Structure formats: structure tokens, C-alpha cells
CSV table of N, CA and C in Angstrom, one decimal:
chain,number,residue,atom,x,y,z
Z,1,MET,N,-57.3,-128.4,105.5
Z,1,MET,CA,-57.1,-127.3,103.9
Z,1,MET,C,-56.6,-127.3,103.3
Z,2,SER,N,-56.7,-127.7,101.7
Z,2,SER,CA,-55.2,-127.6,100.6
Z,2,SER,C,-54.8,-126.5,100.6
Z,3,LYS,N,-54.1,-127.2,100.0
Z,3,LYS,CA,-53.4,-126.1,99.0
Z,3,LYS,C,-53.6,-125.5,97.8
Z,4,LYS,N,-54.4,-124.2,97.3
Z,4,LYS,CA,-55.1,-124.1,95.5
Z,4,LYS,C,-53.7,-124.7,95.3
Z,5,THR,N,-54.0,-125.4,93.5
Z,5,THR,CA,-53.0,-125.7,92.3
Z,5,THR,C,-52.9,-124.3,91.9
Z,6,VAL,N,-52.1,-123.8,91.5
Z,6,VAL,CA,-52.5,-122.2,90.9
Z,6,VAL,C,-51.9,-122.8,89.4
Z,7,LYS,N,-52.7,-122.4,88.4
Z,7,LYS,CA,-51.8,-122.4,86.9
Z,7,LYS,C,-51.9,-121.0,86.0
Z,8,THR,N,-50.5,-120.7,86.2
Z,8,THR,CA,-50.8,-120.1,85.3
Z,8,THR,C,-50.9,-119.9,83.4
Z,9,ASN,N,-50.5,-118.4,82.9
Z,9,ASN,CA,-51.0,-118.7,81.6
Z,9,ASN,C,-49.4,-119.4,80.8
Z,10,ALA,N,-48.7,-119.3,81.4
Z,10,ALA,CA,-47.4,-119.8,80.8
Z,10,ALA,C,-47.7,-121.3,80.9
Z,11,MET,N,-48.0,-122.2,82.4
Z,11,MET,CA,-48.0,-123.4,82.3
Z,11,MET,C,-49.0,-124.0,81.5
Z,12,ARG,N,-50.4,-123.2,81.6
Z,12,ARG,CA,-51.7,-123.5,80.4
Z,12,ARG,C,-50.9,-123.7,79.1
Z,13,ILE,N,-50.1,-123.4,78.5
Z,13,ILE,CA,-50.0,-123.3,77.2
Z,13,ILE,C,-48.4,-123.6,77.1
Z,14,LEU,N,-47.7,-124.3,77.8
Z,14,LEU,CA,-46.9,-125.5,78.5
Z,14,LEU,C,-47.7,-126.9,77.9
Z,15,ASP,N,-48.7,-126.8,78.2
Z,15,ASP,CA,-49.6,-128.0,79.0
Z,15,ASP,C,-50.4,-128.2,77.0
Z,16,THR,N,-50.8,-127.6,76.9
Z,16,THR,CA,-50.9,-126.9,75.6
Z,16,THR,C,-50.7,-127.6,74.4
Z,17,GLU,N,-49.5,-127.0,73.9
Z,17,GLU,CA,-48.1,-127.8,73.9
Z,17,GLU,C,-47.4,-128.7,73.8
Z,18,LYS,N,-48.1,-129.4,75.2
Z,18,LYS,CA,-47.3,-131.8,74.8
Z,18,LYS,C,-45.6,-131.3,75.0
Z,19,ILE,N,-45.6,-130.0,76.2
Z,19,ILE,CA,-43.7,-129.0,76.0
Z,19,ILE,C,-44.0,-129.8,78.0
Z,20,ASP,N,-43.1,-131.2,77.6
Z,20,ASP,CA,-42.2,-131.6,79.0
Z,20,ASP,C,-41.6,-130.8,80.0
Z,21,HIS,N,-42.7,-130.5,81.3
Z,21,HIS,CA,-41.9,-129.3,82.1
Z,21,HIS,C,-42.4,-129.9,83.7
Z,22,LYS,N,-41.6,-129.0,84.7
Z,22,LYS,CA,-41.7,-129.2,85.7
Z,22,LYS,C,-42.7,-128.1,86.7
Z,23,GLU,N,-43.7,-127.9,86.8
Z,23,GLU,CA,-44.1,-126.5,87.7
Z,23,GLU,C,-43.9,-126.9,89.1
Z,24,LEU,N,-43.0,-125.6,89.7
Z,24,LEU,CA,-42.2,-125.5,90.9
Z,24,LEU,C,-42.8,-124.3,91.9
Z,25,SER,N,-43.2,-123.9,92.7
Z,25,SER,CA,-43.3,-122.5,93.9
Z,25,SER,C,-42.5,-122.4,95.1
Z,26,TYR,N,-42.2,-121.8,95.6
Z,26,TYR,CA,-41.6,-121.3,96.5
Z,26,TYR,C,-43.0,-120.2,97.3
Z,27,PRO,N,-42.1,-120.5,98.3
Z,27,PRO,CA,-42.4,-119.2,99.3
Z,27,PRO,C,-42.2,-118.2,99.0
Z,28,VAL,N,-43.0,-117.0,99.2
Z,28,VAL,CA,-43.0,-115.4,98.7
Z,28,VAL,C,-42.9,-114.2,100.3
Z,29,SER,N,-42.1,-113.7,100.2
Z,29,SER,CA,-42.0,-112.9,101.5
Z,29,SER,C,-42.4,-111.2,100.5
Z,30,LYS,N,-42.8,-110.3,102.2
Z,30,LYS,CA,-43.7,-109.0,101.5
Z,30,LYS,C,-42.6,-108.6,101.1
Z,31,ASP,N,-41.4,-109.4,101.1
Z,31,ASP,CA,-40.1,-108.4,100.8
Z,31,ASP,C,-39.5,-108.9,99.3
Z,32,HIS,N,-39.4,-107.5,98.2
Z,32,HIS,CA,-39.3,-109.0,97.2
Z,32,HIS,C,-38.1,-109.7,96.8
Z,33,VAL,N,-38.3,-111.0,96.4
Z,33,VAL,CA,-37.4,-111.9,96.3
Z,33,VAL,C,-36.8,-111.8,94.9
Z,34,ASP,N,-35.4,-112.0,95.7
Z,34,ASP,CA,-34.0,-112.0,94.2
Z,34,ASP,C,-34.2,-112.9,93.3
Z,35,GLY,N,-33.8,-113.2,92.1
Z,35,GLY,CA,-34.0,-114.4,91.4
Z,35,GLY,C,-33.0,-115.5,92.7
Z,36,VAL,N,-31.7,-114.6,92.8
Z,36,VAL,CA,-30.8,-116.0,94.0
Z,36,VAL,C,-31.8,-116.4,95.0
Z,37,SER,N,-32.0,-115.5,95.4
Z,37,SER,CA,-33.0,-115.7,96.3
Z,37,SER,C,-34.2,-117.3,96.0
Z,38,ALA,N,-34.6,-116.8,95.4
Z,38,ALA,CA,-36.1,-117.9,94.9
Z,38,ALA,C,-35.6,-119.2,93.7
Z,39,ALA,N,-34.3,-119.0,93.5
Z,39,ALA,CA,-33.1,-120.3,93.3
Z,39,ALA,C,-32.3,-121.1,94.5
Z,40,GLN,N,-32.4,-120.7,95.3
Z,40,GLN,CA,-32.0,-121.2,96.7
Z,40,GLN,C,-33.5,-122.3,97.5
Z,41,ALA,N,-35.0,-120.7,97.2
Z,41,ALA,CA,-35.2,-121.4,97.9
Z,41,ALA,C,-36.1,-122.7,97.5
Z,42,LEU,N,-36.0,-122.8,95.8
Z,42,LEU,CA,-36.6,-124.4,94.7
Z,42,LEU,C,-35.2,-124.9,95.2
Z,43,GLY,N,-34.5,-125.0,96.0
Z,43,GLY,CA,-32.9,-126.3,96.2
Z,43,GLY,C,-32.1,-126.0,94.8
Z,44,LYS,N,-32.4,-124.7,93.5
Z,44,LYS,CA,-31.7,-124.7,92.6
Z,44,LYS,C,-30.1,-123.7,92.5
Z,45,ASP,N,-29.2,-124.7,91.8
Z,45,ASP,CA,-28.4,-124.1,91.1
Z,45,ASP,C,-29.3,-122.5,90.7
Z,46,PRO,N,-28.0,-121.5,91.2
Z,46,PRO,CA,-28.3,-120.5,90.5
Z,46,PRO,C,-28.3,-119.8,89.4
Z,47,ARG,N,-27.4,-120.9,88.8
Z,47,ARG,CA,-26.4,-121.0,86.7
Z,47,ARG,C,-27.8,-121.4,86.2
Z,48,THR,N,-29.0,-122.3,86.3
Z,48,THR,CA,-29.7,-123.2,86.2
Z,48,THR,C,-30.8,-122.2,85.8
Z,49,VAL,N,-32.0,-121.3,86.7
Z,49,VAL,CA,-32.9,-120.3,86.9
Z,49,VAL,C,-31.5,-118.9,86.3
Z,50,TYR,N,-32.9,-119.1,85.3
Z,50,TYR,CA,-33.2,-117.8,84.9
Z,50,TYR,C,-34.3,-116.5,84.8
Z,51,LYS,N,-33.8,-115.6,84.4
Z,51,LYS,CA,-34.8,-114.4,84.4
Z,51,LYS,C,-35.3,-114.1,83.3
Z,52,THR,N,-36.3,-112.8,83.3
Z,52,THR,CA,-37.0,-112.7,82.3
Z,52,THR,C,-36.8,-110.6,81.6
Z,53,LEU,N,-35.8,-110.7,81.1
Z,53,LEU,CA,-35.8,-109.3,80.9
Z,53,LEU,C,-36.5,-108.4,79.8
Z,54,VAL,N,-36.6,-107.2,80.4
Z,54,VAL,CA,-37.3,-106.8,78.9
Z,54,VAL,C,-37.2,-105.0,78.8
Z,55,THR,N,-36.6,-104.8,77.4
Z,55,THR,CA,-35.6,-104.3,76.3
Z,55,THR,C,-36.6,-103.4,76.1
Z,56,GLN,N,-36.1,-101.5,75.5
Z,56,GLN,CA,-36.3,-101.1,74.2
Z,56,GLN,C,-35.0,-100.6,73.4
Z,57,ALA,N,-35.0,-101.2,71.7
Z,57,ALA,CA,-34.0,-100.0,70.9
Z,57,ALA,C,-34.5,-99.2,71.1
Z,58,GLY,N,-33.2,-98.6,70.6
Z,58,GLY,CA,-34.1,-96.5,69.7
Z,58,GLY,C,-34.3,-96.8,68.6
Z,59,SER,N,-34.6,-97.8,67.8
Z,59,SER,CA,-35.9,-97.8,67.6
Z,59,SER,C,-37.2,-98.1,67.3
Z,60,ARG,N,-37.5,-98.1,69.0
Z,60,ARG,CA,-38.3,-98.1,69.6
Z,60,ARG,C,-38.6,-99.7,69.7
Z,61,SER,N,-38.7,-101.0,68.5
Z,61,SER,CA,-39.0,-102.3,69.3
Z,61,SER,C,-38.2,-103.3,70.7
Z,62,TYR,N,-39.1,-103.7,70.8
Z,62,TYR,CA,-38.7,-104.5,72.2
Z,62,TYR,C,-38.2,-105.5,71.8
Z,63,TYR,N,-37.5,-106.2,73.1
Z,63,TYR,CA,-36.4,-107.8,72.7
Z,63,TYR,C,-36.2,-108.1,74.4
Z,64,VAL,N,-36.5,-109.6,73.9
Z,64,VAL,CA,-36.7,-109.6,75.9
Z,64,VAL,C,-35.4,-111.3,75.8
Z,65,PHE,N,-34.8,-110.5,76.1
Z,65,PHE,CA,-33.0,-111.3,77.4
Z,65,PHE,C,-33.5,-112.3,78.3
Z,66,VAL,N,-33.2,-113.7,78.6
Z,66,VAL,CA,-33.2,-114.6,79.1
Z,66,VAL,C,-32.6,-115.2,80.3
Z,67,ILE,N,-31.6,-114.5,81.2
Z,67,ILE,CA,-30.0,-115.1,81.6
Z,67,ILE,C,-30.1,-115.3,83.3
Z,68,PRO,N,-29.1,-116.2,83.0
Z,68,PRO,CA,-29.0,-117.1,84.9
Z,68,PRO,C,-29.6,-116.0,85.7
Z,69,VAL,N,-30.2,-115.7,86.2
Z,69,VAL,CA,-30.4,-115.0,87.3
Z,69,VAL,C,-28.9,-113.8,87.8
Z,70,ALA,N,-28.0,-114.5,88.7
Z,70,ALA,CA,-27.2,-114.2,89.6
Z,70,ALA,C,-25.8,-113.1,87.8
Z,71,GLU,N,-26.7,-113.4,86.3
Z,71,GLU,CA,-25.9,-112.1,86.0
Z,71,GLU,C,-26.5,-111.5,85.6
Z,72,ASN,N,-25.6,-110.4,85.2
Z,72,ASN,CA,-26.3,-109.2,84.2
Z,72,ASN,C,-25.9,-109.1,82.8
Z,73,LEU,N,-27.1,-108.5,82.0
Z,73,LEU,CA,-27.0,-108.2,81.0
Z,73,LEU,C,-26.2,-107.2,80.1
Z,74,ASN,N,-25.4,-107.3,79.6
Z,74,ASN,CA,-24.6,-106.6,78.8
Z,74,ASN,C,-25.3,-105.8,77.6
Z,75,LEU,N,-25.6,-104.7,77.6
Z,75,LEU,CA,-26.6,-104.4,76.9
Z,75,LEU,C,-26.0,-103.9,75.6
Z,76,LYS,N,-24.6,-103.6,75.2
Z,76,LYS,CA,-23.9,-104.1,74.0
Z,76,LYS,C,-24.3,-104.9,73.7
Z,77,LYS,N,-23.5,-106.5,74.1
Z,77,LYS,CA,-24.1,-107.6,73.0
Z,77,LYS,C,-25.1,-107.9,73.0
Z,78,ALA,N,-26.4,-107.0,73.7
Z,78,ALA,CA,-27.9,-106.9,73.5
Z,78,ALA,C,-28.1,-107.2,72.3
Z,79,ALA,N,-27.5,-105.8,72.8
Z,79,ALA,CA,-28.3,-104.8,70.9
Z,79,ALA,C,-27.5,-105.5,69.8
Z,80,ARG,N,-26.1,-105.7,70.2
Z,80,ARG,CA,-25.5,-106.5,68.7
Z,80,ARG,C,-26.9,-107.6,68.6
Z,81,ALA,N,-26.9,-108.8,69.4
Z,81,ALA,CA,-27.7,-109.7,69.2
Z,81,ALA,C,-28.9,-109.2,68.4
Z,82,CYS,N,-29.9,-108.4,68.5
Z,82,CYS,CA,-30.5,-108.0,67.3
Z,82,CYS,C,-30.2,-107.4,67.0
Z,83,GLY,N,-29.0,-106.8,66.6
Z,83,GLY,CA,-28.7,-105.7,64.8
Z,83,GLY,C,-29.4,-104.3,65.1
Z,84,GLU,N,-29.6,-103.8,66.9
Z,84,GLU,CA,-29.8,-102.3,67.1
Z,84,GLU,C,-28.9,-101.9,67.1
Z,85,LYS,N,-28.3,-100.5,67.1
Z,85,LYS,CA,-27.7,-99.9,67.9
Z,85,LYS,C,-27.3,-99.4,69.0
Z,86,ASN,N,-28.3,-99.1,69.9
Z,86,ASN,CA,-28.6,-99.3,71.2
Z,86,ASN,C,-29.8,-100.2,72.0
Z,87,ILE,N,-30.0,-100.3,73.2
Z,87,ILE,CA,-31.0,-101.0,74.1
Z,87,ILE,C,-30.7,-100.4,75.3
Z,88,GLU,N,-32.3,-100.3,75.7
Z,88,GLU,CA,-32.0,-99.8,77.2
Z,88,GLU,C,-32.8,-101.0,78.3
Z,89,MET,N,-32.8,-101.1,79.2
Z,89,MET,CA,-34.1,-101.9,79.7
Z,89,MET,C,-35.3,-100.8,80.4
Z,90,ILE,N,-36.8,-101.3,79.8
Z,90,ILE,CA,-38.0,-100.6,79.9
Z,90,ILE,C,-37.9,-100.3,81.5
Z,91,HIS,N,-38.3,-98.9,81.9
Z,91,HIS,CA,-38.6,-98.7,83.7
Z,91,HIS,C,-39.5,-100.1,84.1
Z,92,VAL,N,-39.9,-100.3,85.1
Z,92,VAL,CA,-40.4,-101.3,85.6
Z,92,VAL,C,-42.3,-100.6,85.4
Z,93,LYS,N,-42.4,-99.6,85.4
Z,93,LYS,CA,-43.8,-98.7,85.5
Z,93,LYS,C,-44.4,-99.2,83.6
Z,94,ASP,N,-43.5,-99.8,83.2
Z,94,ASP,CA,-44.4,-100.6,82.1
Z,94,ASP,C,-44.3,-101.8,81.4
Z,95,ILE,N,-43.9,-102.8,82.3
Z,95,ILE,CA,-43.5,-104.4,82.7
Z,95,ILE,C,-45.1,-105.0,82.5
Z,96,ASN,N,-45.7,-104.5,82.8
Z,96,ASN,CA,-47.2,-104.6,82.5
Z,96,ASN,C,-47.6,-105.0,81.6
Z,97,LYS,N,-47.8,-103.3,80.9
Z,97,LYS,CA,-48.4,-102.6,79.8
Z,97,LYS,C,-47.6,-103.4,78.9
Z,98,VAL,N,-46.2,-103.9,78.7
Z,98,VAL,CA,-45.9,-104.4,77.4
Z,98,VAL,C,-45.8,-106.1,77.4
Z,99,THR,N,-45.7,-106.3,79.0
Z,99,THR,CA,-46.0,-107.5,79.0
Z,99,THR,C,-47.0,-108.9,79.4
Z,100,GLY,N,-47.7,-107.8,79.7
Z,100,GLY,CA,-48.8,-108.9,81.2
Z,100,GLY,C,-48.7,-109.3,81.5
Z,101,TYR,N,-47.2,-109.3,82.5
Z,101,TYR,CA,-46.6,-109.4,83.6
Z,101,TYR,C,-45.9,-108.5,84.7
Z,102,ILE,N,-45.6,-108.8,85.6
Z,102,ILE,CA,-45.6,-107.8,86.7
Z,102,ILE,C,-43.9,-108.4,87.0
Z,103,ARG,N,-43.2,-107.0,87.6
Z,103,ARG,CA,-42.2,-107.5,87.6
Z,103,ARG,C,-42.1,-108.9,88.9
Z,104,GLY,N,-40.9,-109.3,88.1
Z,104,GLY,CA,-40.4,-110.8,89.4
Z,104,GLY,C,-41.3,-112.0,88.9
Z,105,GLY,N,-42.2,-111.4,87.9
Z,105,GLY,CA,-43.1,-112.5,87.3
Z,105,GLY,C,-43.1,-112.6,86.2
Z,106,CYS,N,-42.0,-112.1,85.3
Z,106,CYS,CA,-42.4,-112.5,83.9
Z,106,CYS,C,-41.2,-113.7,83.5
Z,107,SER,N,-42.6,-114.3,82.8
Z,107,SER,CA,-42.1,-115.2,82.0
Z,107,SER,C,-41.6,-115.2,80.4
Z,108,PRO,N,-41.3,-115.4,80.4
Z,108,PRO,CA,-40.7,-115.6,78.4
Z,108,PRO,C,-42.3,-116.4,78.1
Z,109,ILE,N,-43.1,-117.0,78.4
Z,109,ILE,CA,-43.8,-118.0,77.9
Z,109,ILE,C,-45.0,-117.1,78.0
Z,110,GLY,N,-45.8,-116.2,76.8
Z,110,GLY,CA,-47.0,-115.7,76.7
Z,110,GLY,C,-46.6,-114.6,77.2
Z,111,MET,N,-46.5,-114.0,76.4
Z,111,MET,CA,-46.5,-112.5,77.6
Z,111,MET,C,-47.8,-111.9,76.5
Z,112,LYS,N,-48.0,-110.8,76.1
Z,112,LYS,CA,-49.5,-110.2,75.2
Z,112,LYS,C,-49.0,-110.4,74.2
Z,113,LYS,N,-47.6,-110.3,74.0
Z,113,LYS,CA,-47.2,-110.2,72.5
Z,113,LYS,C,-45.9,-110.7,72.0
Z,114,SER,N,-45.5,-111.2,70.5
Z,114,SER,CA,-44.7,-112.3,70.8
Z,114,SER,C,-43.5,-110.7,70.1
Z,115,TYR,N,-42.1,-110.6,70.7
Z,115,TYR,CA,-41.2,-110.5,70.5
Z,115,TYR,C,-40.1,-110.8,70.7
Z,116,PRO,N,-38.9,-110.3,69.6
Z,116,PRO,CA,-38.0,-110.8,69.6
Z,116,PRO,C,-37.7,-111.5,70.8
Z,117,THR,N,-36.6,-112.3,71.3
Z,117,THR,CA,-36.6,-113.2,72.6
Z,117,THR,C,-34.8,-113.6,72.7
Z,118,TYR,N,-34.0,-113.6,73.0
Z,118,TYR,CA,-32.6,-113.8,73.2
Z,118,TYR,C,-32.6,-114.8,74.4
Z,119,ILE,N,-32.0,-116.1,74.3
Z,119,ILE,CA,-31.6,-117.4,75.5
Z,119,ILE,C,-29.8,-116.8,75.8
Z,120,ASP,N,-29.5,-116.4,76.9
Z,120,ASP,CA,-28.1,-116.8,76.7
Z,120,ASP,C,-27.4,-118.1,76.7
Z,121,GLN,N,-27.0,-118.1,75.7
Z,121,GLN,CA,-25.9,-119.2,75.3
Z,121,GLN,C,-25.5,-120.5,76.4
Z,122,SER,N,-25.0,-119.7,77.6
Z,122,SER,CA,-24.5,-120.5,78.8
Z,122,SER,C,-26.4,-121.8,78.9
Z,123,ALA,N,-27.1,-121.5,78.5
Z,123,ALA,CA,-28.8,-122.1,78.6
Z,123,ALA,C,-27.9,-123.7,77.7
Z,124,GLN,N,-27.0,-123.7,76.5
Z,124,GLN,CA,-26.8,-125.1,75.3
Z,124,GLN,C,-26.4,-125.9,76.8
Z,125,ASP,N,-25.9,-125.7,77.7
Z,125,ASP,CA,-25.1,-126.4,78.2
Z,125,ASP,C,-25.7,-127.1,79.4
Z,126,ILE,N,-27.1,-126.8,79.7
Z,126,ILE,CA,-27.5,-127.3,80.6
Z,126,ILE,C,-28.9,-128.0,80.7
Z,127,GLU,N,-29.5,-129.1,80.8
Z,127,GLU,CA,-30.5,-130.1,80.2
Z,127,GLU,C,-31.7,-129.1,80.4
Z,128,THR,N,-31.6,-128.7,81.8
Z,128,THR,CA,-33.3,-127.8,82.3
Z,128,THR,C,-33.3,-126.5,82.6
Z,129,ILE,N,-33.7,-126.3,82.5
Z,129,ILE,CA,-33.8,-124.2,83.4
Z,129,ILE,C,-34.7,-124.2,83.7
Z,130,THR,N,-35.3,-123.6,84.8
Z,130,THR,CA,-35.7,-123.2,85.1
Z,130,THR,C,-36.3,-121.4,85.1
Z,131,VAL,N,-37.6,-121.2,85.0
Z,131,VAL,CA,-38.0,-120.0,83.9
Z,131,VAL,C,-38.8,-119.3,85.4
Z,132,SER,N,-38.9,-118.4,85.0
Z,132,SER,CA,-40.1,-117.4,85.7
Z,132,SER,C,-42.6,-117.9,85.3
Z,133,ALA,N,-43.2,-118.6,85.8
Z,133,ALA,CA,-44.4,-119.2,85.4
Z,133,ALA,C,-45.2,-118.1,85.6
Z,134,GLY,N,-45.1,-116.6,85.7
Z,134,GLY,CA,-45.5,-115.6,85.2
Z,134,GLY,C,-46.4,-115.2,86.1
Z,135,LYS,N,-45.7,-115.8,86.9
Z,135,LYS,CA,-46.7,-115.0,88.4
Z,135,LYS,C,-45.4,-116.1,89.5
Z,136,VAL,N,-45.3,-114.5,90.5
Z,136,VAL,CA,-44.4,-114.6,91.9
Z,136,VAL,C,-44.5,-115.4,92.4
Z,137,GLY,N,-43.6,-116.6,92.7
Z,137,GLY,CA,-43.5,-117.4,93.5
Z,137,GLY,C,-43.5,-118.5,92.9
Z,138,TYR,N,-43.9,-118.9,91.2
Z,138,TYR,CA,-44.4,-120.0,90.3
Z,138,TYR,C,-43.1,-120.1,89.5
Z,139,GLN,N,-42.4,-121.0,89.6
Z,139,GLN,CA,-41.7,-121.0,88.4
Z,139,GLN,C,-41.7,-122.3,87.4
Z,140,VAL,N,-41.4,-122.4,86.4
Z,140,VAL,CA,-41.2,-124.1,85.3
Z,140,VAL,C,-40.2,-124.2,84.7
Z,141,GLU,N,-39.2,-125.6,85.2
Z,141,GLU,CA,-38.0,-126.0,84.8
Z,141,GLU,C,-38.7,-127.2,83.3
Z,142,LEU,N,-37.6,-126.4,82.4
Z,142,LEU,CA,-38.3,-127.3,80.4
Z,142,LEU,C,-36.5,-126.7,80.3
Z,143,SER,N,-36.8,-127.9,79.3
Z,143,SER,CA,-35.1,-128.2,78.6
Z,143,SER,C,-35.1,-126.9,77.7
Z,144,PRO,N,-34.1,-126.3,77.7
Z,144,PRO,CA,-33.7,-125.0,77.3
Z,144,PRO,C,-33.9,-125.1,75.4
Z,145,LYS,N,-34.0,-126.2,74.9
Z,145,LYS,CA,-34.5,-126.0,73.6
Z,145,LYS,C,-35.9,-126.0,72.7
Z,146,ASP,N,-37.0,-126.6,74.4
Z,146,ASP,CA,-37.9,-126.5,73.9
Z,146,ASP,C,-38.5,-125.4,74.9
Z,147,LEU,N,-37.8,-124.8,75.3
Z,147,LEU,CA,-38.3,-123.0,75.2
Z,147,LEU,C,-37.3,-122.3,74.3
Z,148,LEU,N,-36.8,-122.1,73.6
Z,148,LEU,CA,-36.4,-121.6,72.3
Z,148,LEU,C,-37.2,-122.4,71.1
Z,149,ASP,N,-37.3,-123.5,70.9
Z,149,ASP,CA,-38.6,-123.8,70.1
Z,149,ASP,C,-40.0,-122.7,70.3
Z,150,LEU,N,-40.2,-123.1,71.1
Z,150,LEU,CA,-41.6,-122.2,71.9
Z,150,LEU,C,-41.8,-121.0,71.9
Z,151,ILE,N,-40.6,-120.4,71.7
Z,151,ILE,CA,-40.9,-118.7,71.7
Z,151,ILE,C,-40.0,-117.9,71.0
Z,152,GLY,N,-39.7,-119.1,69.8
Z,152,GLY,CA,-38.7,-119.1,68.7
Z,152,GLY,C,-37.7,-118.6,68.3
Z,153,GLY,N,-37.5,-117.7,69.6
Z,153,GLY,CA,-36.4,-117.5,70.4
Z,153,GLY,C,-34.8,-118.1,69.5
Z,154,GLN,N,-33.4,-117.5,70.4
Z,154,GLN,CA,-33.1,-117.3,69.1
Z,154,GLN,C,-30.9,-117.3,70.9
Z,155,TYR,N,-30.4,-118.3,70.4
Z,155,TYR,CA,-29.9,-118.1,71.5
Z,155,TYR,C,-28.4,-116.7,70.9
Z,156,ALA,N,-27.7,-116.3,72.4
Z,156,ALA,CA,-26.5,-115.3,72.4
Z,156,ALA,C,-25.4,-114.9,73.2
Z,157,ASP,N,-24.4,-114.7,72.7
Z,157,ASP,CA,-23.5,-114.4,74.1
Z,157,ASP,C,-23.7,-112.9,74.6
Z,158,LEU,N,-25.3,-112.8,75.5
Z,158,LEU,CA,-25.6,-112.0,76.6
Z,158,LEU,C,-25.2,-111.4,77.6
Z,159,LEU,N,-24.0,-112.1,78.5
Z,159,LEU,CA,-23.8,-111.8,79.7
Z,159,LEU,C,-22.2,-110.2,80.2
Z,160,ALA,N,-22.2,-110.0,81.0
Z,160,ALA,CA,-21.1,-109.1,81.1
Z,160,ALA,C,-20.0,-110.1,81.9
Z,161,ASP,N,-19.2,-109.2,81.7
Z,161,ASP,CA,-17.9,-109.8,81.7
Z,161,ASP,C,-17.1,-109.4,82.9
């Protein structure tokens, strides 16, 4: 029996926009796979695999940050990047309501609504980055510039020191 090919919404958007990308997948166990484990399963350097984090500012606005999986978001730098006084991670229970995605499968591509999105400036120095394709176990690899243009994002200094 052949494995069924999965096309996520993020993959369909990339296809429709004719953005060059690679679709990747890795096996998922019952225990949730963290980003570093996902990078290892894909045979990728964790510095090139990015996670998508969703935050809410004191103004009640949502912001999305895309950073390397092994790194932590500096909330003060994130707030500064988007001109807010403070920012907090949203609760896991709110991820689906806000983005349309689930924890571990949140992609910066194809969220329910378009939120201001910031990609860590480290992405400027690499040829391709890998981000969630919108389903646990599925990733897409593409040029950081193509991702930035597609989502209308911008680069920022976001990592904890």
C-alpha cells in the first residue's frame, strides 16, 4: 500500500503562488516532537529549521514570530520590533482559535488571518529555511526571502542572548 501524499493549506498556497519549495515529512510519535527533534528527523541543521510563535500584545493585537527551533524568543526585543510595550505568548489552548493551526503544526503560511509577522534576522544569512507546513510531521523548505515576501513580514533581532 502506498503512502498517501498529504497537501496542507500552506503547501497549496506555495503551489498557487508558484513559490519554489520542497515538501518534507518526518514520523511523529505519540510523544510530541519538539523542533530540534524534528530537525534531526529531517536531517537538517537546527539553525535552518524555524518555529512559528504566536503572541499577543498589551494592545490585544496578535503578532507572529519565526525563529530557529533551538532558540528562545526575547519578548522585549519582540515587543520593540512591533512597536508594543509588552508581548506575551498566547496560551496553547488559543492557538487553533487564533491561527487555525494546532500546537506543533503552526505555520506562518495560511493562518486564518494575516498577522504582522517577524522572522529572526539570522534567516538572512542562509539559503533556505524550513518551517511547518501546517500539520505535525510536515515541513516546507524555501528561501527566507520568498517566505518574507509571501507573508508580508520583516526581519528583526528576536533571539534571547
